[in-house]
Tab-separated table of C-alpha atoms in Angstrom:
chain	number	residue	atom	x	y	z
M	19	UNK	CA	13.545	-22.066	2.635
M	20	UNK	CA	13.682	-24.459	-0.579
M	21	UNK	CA	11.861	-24.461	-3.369
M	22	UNK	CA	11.942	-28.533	-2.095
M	23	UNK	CA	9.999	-26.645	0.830
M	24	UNK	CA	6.959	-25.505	-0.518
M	25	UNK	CA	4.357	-27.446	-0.260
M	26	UNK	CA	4.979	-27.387	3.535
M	27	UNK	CA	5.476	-23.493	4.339
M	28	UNK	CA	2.627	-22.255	6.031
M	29	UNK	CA	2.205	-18.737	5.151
M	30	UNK	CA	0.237	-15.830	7.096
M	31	UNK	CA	-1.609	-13.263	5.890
M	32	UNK	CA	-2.633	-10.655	8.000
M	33	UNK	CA	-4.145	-7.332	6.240
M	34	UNK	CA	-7.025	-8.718	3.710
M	35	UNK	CA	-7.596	-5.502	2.084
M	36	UNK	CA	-6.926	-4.754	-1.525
M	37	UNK	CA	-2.977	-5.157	-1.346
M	38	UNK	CA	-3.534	-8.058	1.410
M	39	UNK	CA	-5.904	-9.828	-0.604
M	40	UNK	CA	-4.383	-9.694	-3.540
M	41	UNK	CA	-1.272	-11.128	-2.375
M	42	UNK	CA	-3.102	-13.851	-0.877
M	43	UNK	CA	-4.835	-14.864	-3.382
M	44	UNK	CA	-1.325	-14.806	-5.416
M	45	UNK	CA	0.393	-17.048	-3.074
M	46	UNK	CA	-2.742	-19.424	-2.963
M	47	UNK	CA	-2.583	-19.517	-6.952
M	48	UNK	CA	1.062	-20.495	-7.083
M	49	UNK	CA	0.296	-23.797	-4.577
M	50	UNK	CA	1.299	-22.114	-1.255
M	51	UNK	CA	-0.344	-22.881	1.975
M	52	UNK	CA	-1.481	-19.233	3.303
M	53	UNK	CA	-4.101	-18.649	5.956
M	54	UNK	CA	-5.479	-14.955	5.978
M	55	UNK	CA	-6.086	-12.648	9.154
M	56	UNK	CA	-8.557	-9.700	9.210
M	57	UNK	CA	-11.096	-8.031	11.510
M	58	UNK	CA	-13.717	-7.838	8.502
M	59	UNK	CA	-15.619	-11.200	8.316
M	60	UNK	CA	-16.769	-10.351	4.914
M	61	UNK	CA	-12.973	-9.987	3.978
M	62	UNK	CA	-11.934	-13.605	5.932
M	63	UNK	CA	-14.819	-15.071	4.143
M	64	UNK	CA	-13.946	-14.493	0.494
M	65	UNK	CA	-10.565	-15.387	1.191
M	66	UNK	CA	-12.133	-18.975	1.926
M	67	UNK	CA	-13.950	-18.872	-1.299
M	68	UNK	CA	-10.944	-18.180	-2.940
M	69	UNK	CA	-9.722	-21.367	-1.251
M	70	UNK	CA	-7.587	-19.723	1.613
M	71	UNK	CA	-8.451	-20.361	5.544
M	72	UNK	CA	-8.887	-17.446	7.769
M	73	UNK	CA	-8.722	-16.616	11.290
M	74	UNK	CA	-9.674	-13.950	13.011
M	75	UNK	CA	-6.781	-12.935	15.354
M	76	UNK	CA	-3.419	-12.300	14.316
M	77	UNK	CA	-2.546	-15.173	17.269
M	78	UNK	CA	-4.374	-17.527	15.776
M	79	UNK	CA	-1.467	-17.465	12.967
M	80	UNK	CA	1.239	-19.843	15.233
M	81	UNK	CA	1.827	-22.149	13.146
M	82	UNK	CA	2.896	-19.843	10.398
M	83	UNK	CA	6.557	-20.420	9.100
M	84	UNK	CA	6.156	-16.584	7.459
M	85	UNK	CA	3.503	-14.046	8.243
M	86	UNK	CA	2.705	-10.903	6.035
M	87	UNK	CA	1.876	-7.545	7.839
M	88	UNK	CA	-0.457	-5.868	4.743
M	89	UNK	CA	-2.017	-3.304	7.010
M	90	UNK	CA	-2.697	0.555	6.878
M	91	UNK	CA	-0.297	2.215	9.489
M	92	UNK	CA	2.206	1.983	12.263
M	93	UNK	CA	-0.612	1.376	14.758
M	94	UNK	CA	-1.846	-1.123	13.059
M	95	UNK	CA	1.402	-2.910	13.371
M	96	UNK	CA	2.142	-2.273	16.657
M	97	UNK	CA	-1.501	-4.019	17.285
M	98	UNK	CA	-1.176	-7.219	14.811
M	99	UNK	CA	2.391	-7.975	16.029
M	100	UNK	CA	2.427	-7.151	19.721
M	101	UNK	CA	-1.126	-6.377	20.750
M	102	UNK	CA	-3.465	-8.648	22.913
M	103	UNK	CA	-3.903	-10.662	20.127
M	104	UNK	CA	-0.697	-10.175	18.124
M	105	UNK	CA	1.106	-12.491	16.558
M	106	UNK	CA	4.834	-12.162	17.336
M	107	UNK	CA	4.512	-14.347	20.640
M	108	UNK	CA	2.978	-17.379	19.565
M	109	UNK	CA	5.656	-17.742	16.439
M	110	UNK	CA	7.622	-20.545	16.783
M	111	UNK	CA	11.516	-19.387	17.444
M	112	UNK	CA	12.887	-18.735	13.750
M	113	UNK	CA	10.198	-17.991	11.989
M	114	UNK	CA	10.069	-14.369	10.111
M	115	UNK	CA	7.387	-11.136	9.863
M	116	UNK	CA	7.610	-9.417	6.637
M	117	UNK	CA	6.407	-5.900	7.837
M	118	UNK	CA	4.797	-3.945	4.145
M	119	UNK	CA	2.896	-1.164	5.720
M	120	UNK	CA	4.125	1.729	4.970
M	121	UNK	CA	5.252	2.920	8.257
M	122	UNK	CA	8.279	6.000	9.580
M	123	UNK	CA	11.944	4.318	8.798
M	124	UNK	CA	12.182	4.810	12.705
M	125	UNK	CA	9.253	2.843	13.565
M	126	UNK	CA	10.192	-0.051	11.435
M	127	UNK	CA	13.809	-0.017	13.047
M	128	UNK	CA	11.824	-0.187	16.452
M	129	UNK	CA	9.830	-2.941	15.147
M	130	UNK	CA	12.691	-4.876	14.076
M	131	UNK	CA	14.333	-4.568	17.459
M	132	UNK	CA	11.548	-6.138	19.012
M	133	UNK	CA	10.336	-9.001	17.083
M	134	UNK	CA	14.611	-9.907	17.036
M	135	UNK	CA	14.159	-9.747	20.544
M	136	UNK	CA	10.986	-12.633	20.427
M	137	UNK	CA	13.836	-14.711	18.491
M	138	UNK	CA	11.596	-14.016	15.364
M	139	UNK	CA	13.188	-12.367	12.099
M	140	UNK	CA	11.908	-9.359	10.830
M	141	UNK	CA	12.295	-8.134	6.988
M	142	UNK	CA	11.465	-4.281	6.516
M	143	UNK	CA	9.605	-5.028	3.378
M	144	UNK	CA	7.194	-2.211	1.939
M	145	UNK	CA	5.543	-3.018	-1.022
M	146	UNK	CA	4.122	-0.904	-4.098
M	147	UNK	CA	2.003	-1.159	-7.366
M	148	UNK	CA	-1.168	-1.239	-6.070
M	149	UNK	CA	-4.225	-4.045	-5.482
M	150	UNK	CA	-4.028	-5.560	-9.610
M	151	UNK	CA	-0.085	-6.105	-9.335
M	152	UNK	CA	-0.742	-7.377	-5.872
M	153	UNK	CA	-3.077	-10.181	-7.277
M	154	UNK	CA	-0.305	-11.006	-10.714
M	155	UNK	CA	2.154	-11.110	-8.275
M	156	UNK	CA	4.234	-8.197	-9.577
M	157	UNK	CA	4.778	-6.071	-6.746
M	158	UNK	CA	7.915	-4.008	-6.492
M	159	UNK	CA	9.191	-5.135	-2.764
M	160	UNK	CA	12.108	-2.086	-1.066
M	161	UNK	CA	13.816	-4.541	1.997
M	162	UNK	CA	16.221	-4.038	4.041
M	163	UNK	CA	16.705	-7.124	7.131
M	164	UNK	CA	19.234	-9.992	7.622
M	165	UNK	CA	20.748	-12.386	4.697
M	166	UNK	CA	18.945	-15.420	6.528
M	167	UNK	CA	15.872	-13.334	6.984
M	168	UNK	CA	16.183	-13.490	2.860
M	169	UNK	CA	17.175	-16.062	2.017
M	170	UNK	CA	13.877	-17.819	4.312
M	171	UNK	CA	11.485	-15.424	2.540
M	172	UNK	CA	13.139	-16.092	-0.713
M	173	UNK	CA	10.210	-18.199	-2.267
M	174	UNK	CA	7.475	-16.208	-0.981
M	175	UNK	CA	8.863	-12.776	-2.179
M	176	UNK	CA	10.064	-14.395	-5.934
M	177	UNK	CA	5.801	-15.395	-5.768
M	178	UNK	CA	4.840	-12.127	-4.824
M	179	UNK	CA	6.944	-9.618	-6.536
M	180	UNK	CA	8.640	-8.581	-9.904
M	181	UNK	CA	11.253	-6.996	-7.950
M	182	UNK	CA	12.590	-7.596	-4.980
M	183	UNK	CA	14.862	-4.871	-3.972
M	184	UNK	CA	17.396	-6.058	-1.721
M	185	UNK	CA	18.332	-2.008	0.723
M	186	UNK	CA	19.963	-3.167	3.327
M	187	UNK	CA	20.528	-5.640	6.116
M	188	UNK	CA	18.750	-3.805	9.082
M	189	UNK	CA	15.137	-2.638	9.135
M	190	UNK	CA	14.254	1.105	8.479
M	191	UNK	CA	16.055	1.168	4.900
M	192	UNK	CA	13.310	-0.203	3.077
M	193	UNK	CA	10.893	2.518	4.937
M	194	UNK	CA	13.243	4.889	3.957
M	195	UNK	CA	13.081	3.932	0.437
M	196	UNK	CA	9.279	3.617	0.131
M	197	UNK	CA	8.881	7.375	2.021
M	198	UNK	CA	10.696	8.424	-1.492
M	199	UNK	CA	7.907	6.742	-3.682
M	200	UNK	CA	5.148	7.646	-1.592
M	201	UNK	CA	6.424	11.379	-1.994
M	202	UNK	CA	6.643	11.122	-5.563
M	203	UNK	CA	3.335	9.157	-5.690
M	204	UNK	CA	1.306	12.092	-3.209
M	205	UNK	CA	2.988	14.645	-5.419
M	206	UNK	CA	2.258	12.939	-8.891
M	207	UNK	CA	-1.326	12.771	-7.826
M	208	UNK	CA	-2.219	16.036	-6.420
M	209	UNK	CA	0.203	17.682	-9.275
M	210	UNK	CA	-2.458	15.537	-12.228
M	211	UNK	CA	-5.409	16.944	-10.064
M	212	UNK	CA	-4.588	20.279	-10.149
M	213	UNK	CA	-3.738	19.921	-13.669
M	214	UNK	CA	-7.057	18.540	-15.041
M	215	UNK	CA	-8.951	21.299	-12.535
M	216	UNK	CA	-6.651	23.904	-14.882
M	217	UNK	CA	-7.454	22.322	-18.154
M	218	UNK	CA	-11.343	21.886	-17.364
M	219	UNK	CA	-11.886	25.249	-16.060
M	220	UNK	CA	-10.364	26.571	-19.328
M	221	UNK	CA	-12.852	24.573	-21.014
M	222	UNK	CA	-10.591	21.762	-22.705
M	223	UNK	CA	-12.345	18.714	-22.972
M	224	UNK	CA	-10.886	16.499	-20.157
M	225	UNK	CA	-10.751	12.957	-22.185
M	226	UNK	CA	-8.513	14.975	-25.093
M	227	UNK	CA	-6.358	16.496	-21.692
M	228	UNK	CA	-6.122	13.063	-21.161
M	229	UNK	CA	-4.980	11.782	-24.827
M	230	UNK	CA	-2.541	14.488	-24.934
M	231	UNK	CA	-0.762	14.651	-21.570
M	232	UNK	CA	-0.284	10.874	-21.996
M	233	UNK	CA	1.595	11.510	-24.801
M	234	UNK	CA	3.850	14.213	-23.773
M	235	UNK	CA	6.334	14.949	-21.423
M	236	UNK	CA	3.999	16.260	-18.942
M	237	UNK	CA	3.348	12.642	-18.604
M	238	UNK	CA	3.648	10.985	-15.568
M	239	UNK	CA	2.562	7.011	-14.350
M	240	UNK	CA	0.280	8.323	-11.519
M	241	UNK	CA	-1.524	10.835	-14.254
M	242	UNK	CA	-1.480	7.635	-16.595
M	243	UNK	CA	-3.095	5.786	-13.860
M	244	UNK	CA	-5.367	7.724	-11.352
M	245	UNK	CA	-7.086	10.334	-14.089
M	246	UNK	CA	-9.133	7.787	-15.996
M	247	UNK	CA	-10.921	7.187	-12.412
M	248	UNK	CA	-11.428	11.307	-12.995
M	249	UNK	CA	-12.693	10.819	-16.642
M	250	UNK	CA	-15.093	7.791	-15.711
M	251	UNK	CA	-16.262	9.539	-12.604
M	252	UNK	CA	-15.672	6.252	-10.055
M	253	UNK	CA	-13.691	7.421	-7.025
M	254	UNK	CA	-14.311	3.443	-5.859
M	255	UNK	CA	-11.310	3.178	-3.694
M	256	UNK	CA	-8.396	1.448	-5.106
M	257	UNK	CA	-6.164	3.453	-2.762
M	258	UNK	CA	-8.016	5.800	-0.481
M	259	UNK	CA	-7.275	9.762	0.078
M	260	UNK	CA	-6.593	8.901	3.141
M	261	UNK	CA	-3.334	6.795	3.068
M	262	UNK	CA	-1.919	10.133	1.299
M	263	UNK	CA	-2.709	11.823	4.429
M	264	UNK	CA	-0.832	9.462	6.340
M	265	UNK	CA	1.986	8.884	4.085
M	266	UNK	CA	2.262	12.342	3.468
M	267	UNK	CA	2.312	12.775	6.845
M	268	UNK	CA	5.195	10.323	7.709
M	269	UNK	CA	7.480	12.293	4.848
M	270	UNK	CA	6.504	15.894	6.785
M	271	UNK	CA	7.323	14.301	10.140
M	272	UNK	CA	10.070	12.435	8.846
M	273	UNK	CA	11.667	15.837	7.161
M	274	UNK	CA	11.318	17.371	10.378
M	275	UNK	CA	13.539	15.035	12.352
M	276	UNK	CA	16.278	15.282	9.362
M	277	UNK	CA	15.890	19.261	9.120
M	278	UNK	CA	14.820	18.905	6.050
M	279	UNK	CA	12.288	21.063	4.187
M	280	UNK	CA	9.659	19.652	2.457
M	281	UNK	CA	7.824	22.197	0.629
M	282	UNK	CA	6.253	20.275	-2.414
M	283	UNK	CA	5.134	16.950	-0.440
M	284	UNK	CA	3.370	19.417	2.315
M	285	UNK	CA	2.061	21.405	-0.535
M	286	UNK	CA	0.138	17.910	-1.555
M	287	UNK	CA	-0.356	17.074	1.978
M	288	UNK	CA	-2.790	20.372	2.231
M	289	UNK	CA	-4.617	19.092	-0.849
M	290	UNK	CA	-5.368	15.563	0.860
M	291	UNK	CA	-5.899	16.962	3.938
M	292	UNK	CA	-8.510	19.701	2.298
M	293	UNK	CA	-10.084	16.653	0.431
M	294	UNK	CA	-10.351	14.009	3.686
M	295	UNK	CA	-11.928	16.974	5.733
M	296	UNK	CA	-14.399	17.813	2.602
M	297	UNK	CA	-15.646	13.884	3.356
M	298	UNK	CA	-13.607	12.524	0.628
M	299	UNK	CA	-10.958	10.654	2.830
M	300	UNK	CA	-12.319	7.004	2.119
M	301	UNK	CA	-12.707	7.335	-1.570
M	302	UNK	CA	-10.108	6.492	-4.216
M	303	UNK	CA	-7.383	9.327	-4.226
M	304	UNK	CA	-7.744	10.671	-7.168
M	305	UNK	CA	-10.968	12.267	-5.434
M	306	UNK	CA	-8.443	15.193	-4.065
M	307	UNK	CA	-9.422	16.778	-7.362
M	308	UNK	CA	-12.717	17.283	-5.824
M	309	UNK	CA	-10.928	20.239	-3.123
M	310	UNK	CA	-10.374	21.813	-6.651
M	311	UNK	CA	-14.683	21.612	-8.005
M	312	UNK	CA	-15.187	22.991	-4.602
M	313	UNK	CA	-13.060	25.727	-4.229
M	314	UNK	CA	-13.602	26.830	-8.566
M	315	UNK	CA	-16.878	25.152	-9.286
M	316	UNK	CA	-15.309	23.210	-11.904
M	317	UNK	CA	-17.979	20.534	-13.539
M	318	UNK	CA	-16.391	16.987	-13.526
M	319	UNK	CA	-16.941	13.835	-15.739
M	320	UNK	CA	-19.669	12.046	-13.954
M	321	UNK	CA	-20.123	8.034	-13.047
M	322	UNK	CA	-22.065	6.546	-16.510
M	323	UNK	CA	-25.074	5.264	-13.680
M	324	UNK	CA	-24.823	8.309	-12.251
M	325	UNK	CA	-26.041	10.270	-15.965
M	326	UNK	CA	-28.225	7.745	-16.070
M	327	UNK	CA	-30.222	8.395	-13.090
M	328	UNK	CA	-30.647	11.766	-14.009
């Protein structure tokens, strides 16, 4: 696809959550045609004001030249793409999926398999750098799929993404790669948890933990990034506990079909687990340090509106 091309791609969305609508709303921004697709009418509706359309059904996305999967997990895929409503067989012949869920490199090989089989291209496309880079269009994109199946995304991943990182040419290598991140990622932000509980329950004041750690070696992006949600006391989710349970999840099940040992990332796992079954699971995920004010007692920053209630 040209850059001649488009004004007349037609580009599905299909996830309008905080990746999904960011992304959206980037393509819209840079003069692309992209209709959005989500269960939440609330979500389809301020895509609209943003000057998007919306449907409601995956289906309803035919005449889509390239459709986004921006959804939460494998089953979510399996629903939008092949479901009652999905999408994959009411694409015209040619046209591509970009699957960015983070989903098990197996599953995205079997997804592959059967979209080819539609006569639709597939890209195994994750994505990363959370709902703001989403929106400036600087999302770090792992693929792995056919040249063609490039070189036909090629405008809509330059508009979406920083970096496009170009794994592969069958699905699951791009899974494969984002399984690394989202170990390092769990890890990073379960490992900055722990270490704030340690610092506060020794009494160090938690914005000069902050100040310091930043820094020093000891640094890390996710501590750089998740712990002023900590210091402010908003766990508004920007990326839930949850999706560390699941992610985490796909690297434990994922070692286990390699024989591979996992220790650390299952270690983390525990902690997101502990903090979804505390009632935490649908807050932002740097509320796993509340496992830690649980289990020690710990006093943590609260929200400003919060002190002021009081």
């Amino acid at each position: 696809m040209s850059q001649h091309d488009k004004q007349s791609l037609q580009v599905g969305v299909i996830g309008l959550g905080a990746m999904g609508m960011g992304t959206a709303t980037n393509l819209l921004q840079q003069g692309l045609n992209v209709t959005g697709c989500d269960i939440s009418a609330a979500a389809r509706e301020a895509f609209v004001a943003a000057g998007g359309q919306s449907v409601a059904t995956p289906a309803e996305l035919a005449h889509c030249h390239i459709v986004l999967v921006v959804v939460v997990n494998g089953g979510q895929v399996e629903q939008v793409l092949f479901g009652e409503q999905g999408v994959v067989s009411h694409l015209a012949q040619g046209s591509l999926i970009v699957q960015c869920a983070t989903v098990a490199p197996s599953q995205a090989k079997q997804f592959g398999e059967r979209v080819a089989a539609e006569g639709v291209m597939f890209l195994d496309a994750p994505i990363s750098g959370g709902a703001a880079k989403a929106k400036s269009g600087e999302l770090s994109v792992m693929a792995s799929g056919a040249e063609e199946a490039f070189t036909y995304a090629e405008v809509v991943l330059d508009t979406m993404a920083a970096k496009v990182y170009r794994l592969g040419d069958t699905p699951g290598v791009g899974s494969s790669m984002k399984l690394v991140n989202q170990l390092l990622a769990g890890v990073h932000i379960a490992t900055a948890a722990e270490a704030m509980a340690l610092g506060i329950r020794m009494g160090l004041d938690p914005e000069v933990i902050y100040e310091v750690i930043t820094h020093s070696a000891g640094n890390s992006w996710m501590f750089e990034n998740r712990v002023p949600h900590i210091l402010s006391g908003d766990y508004t989710p920007l990326s839930a506990v949850d999706i560390f349970v699941k992610d985490l999840n796909i690297v434990h099940q994922t070692g286990r079909e390699l024989a591979l040992a996992t220790p650390v990332a299952s270690s983390a796992l525990q902690q997101f687990t502990a903090a979804s079954g505390a009632g935490f699971g649908r807050e932002d995920d740097s509320a796993v340090i509340k496992v830690y004010q649980r289990l020690s007692g710990i006093t943590l920053p609260e929200a400003a509106n919060d002190a002021e209630e009081v």
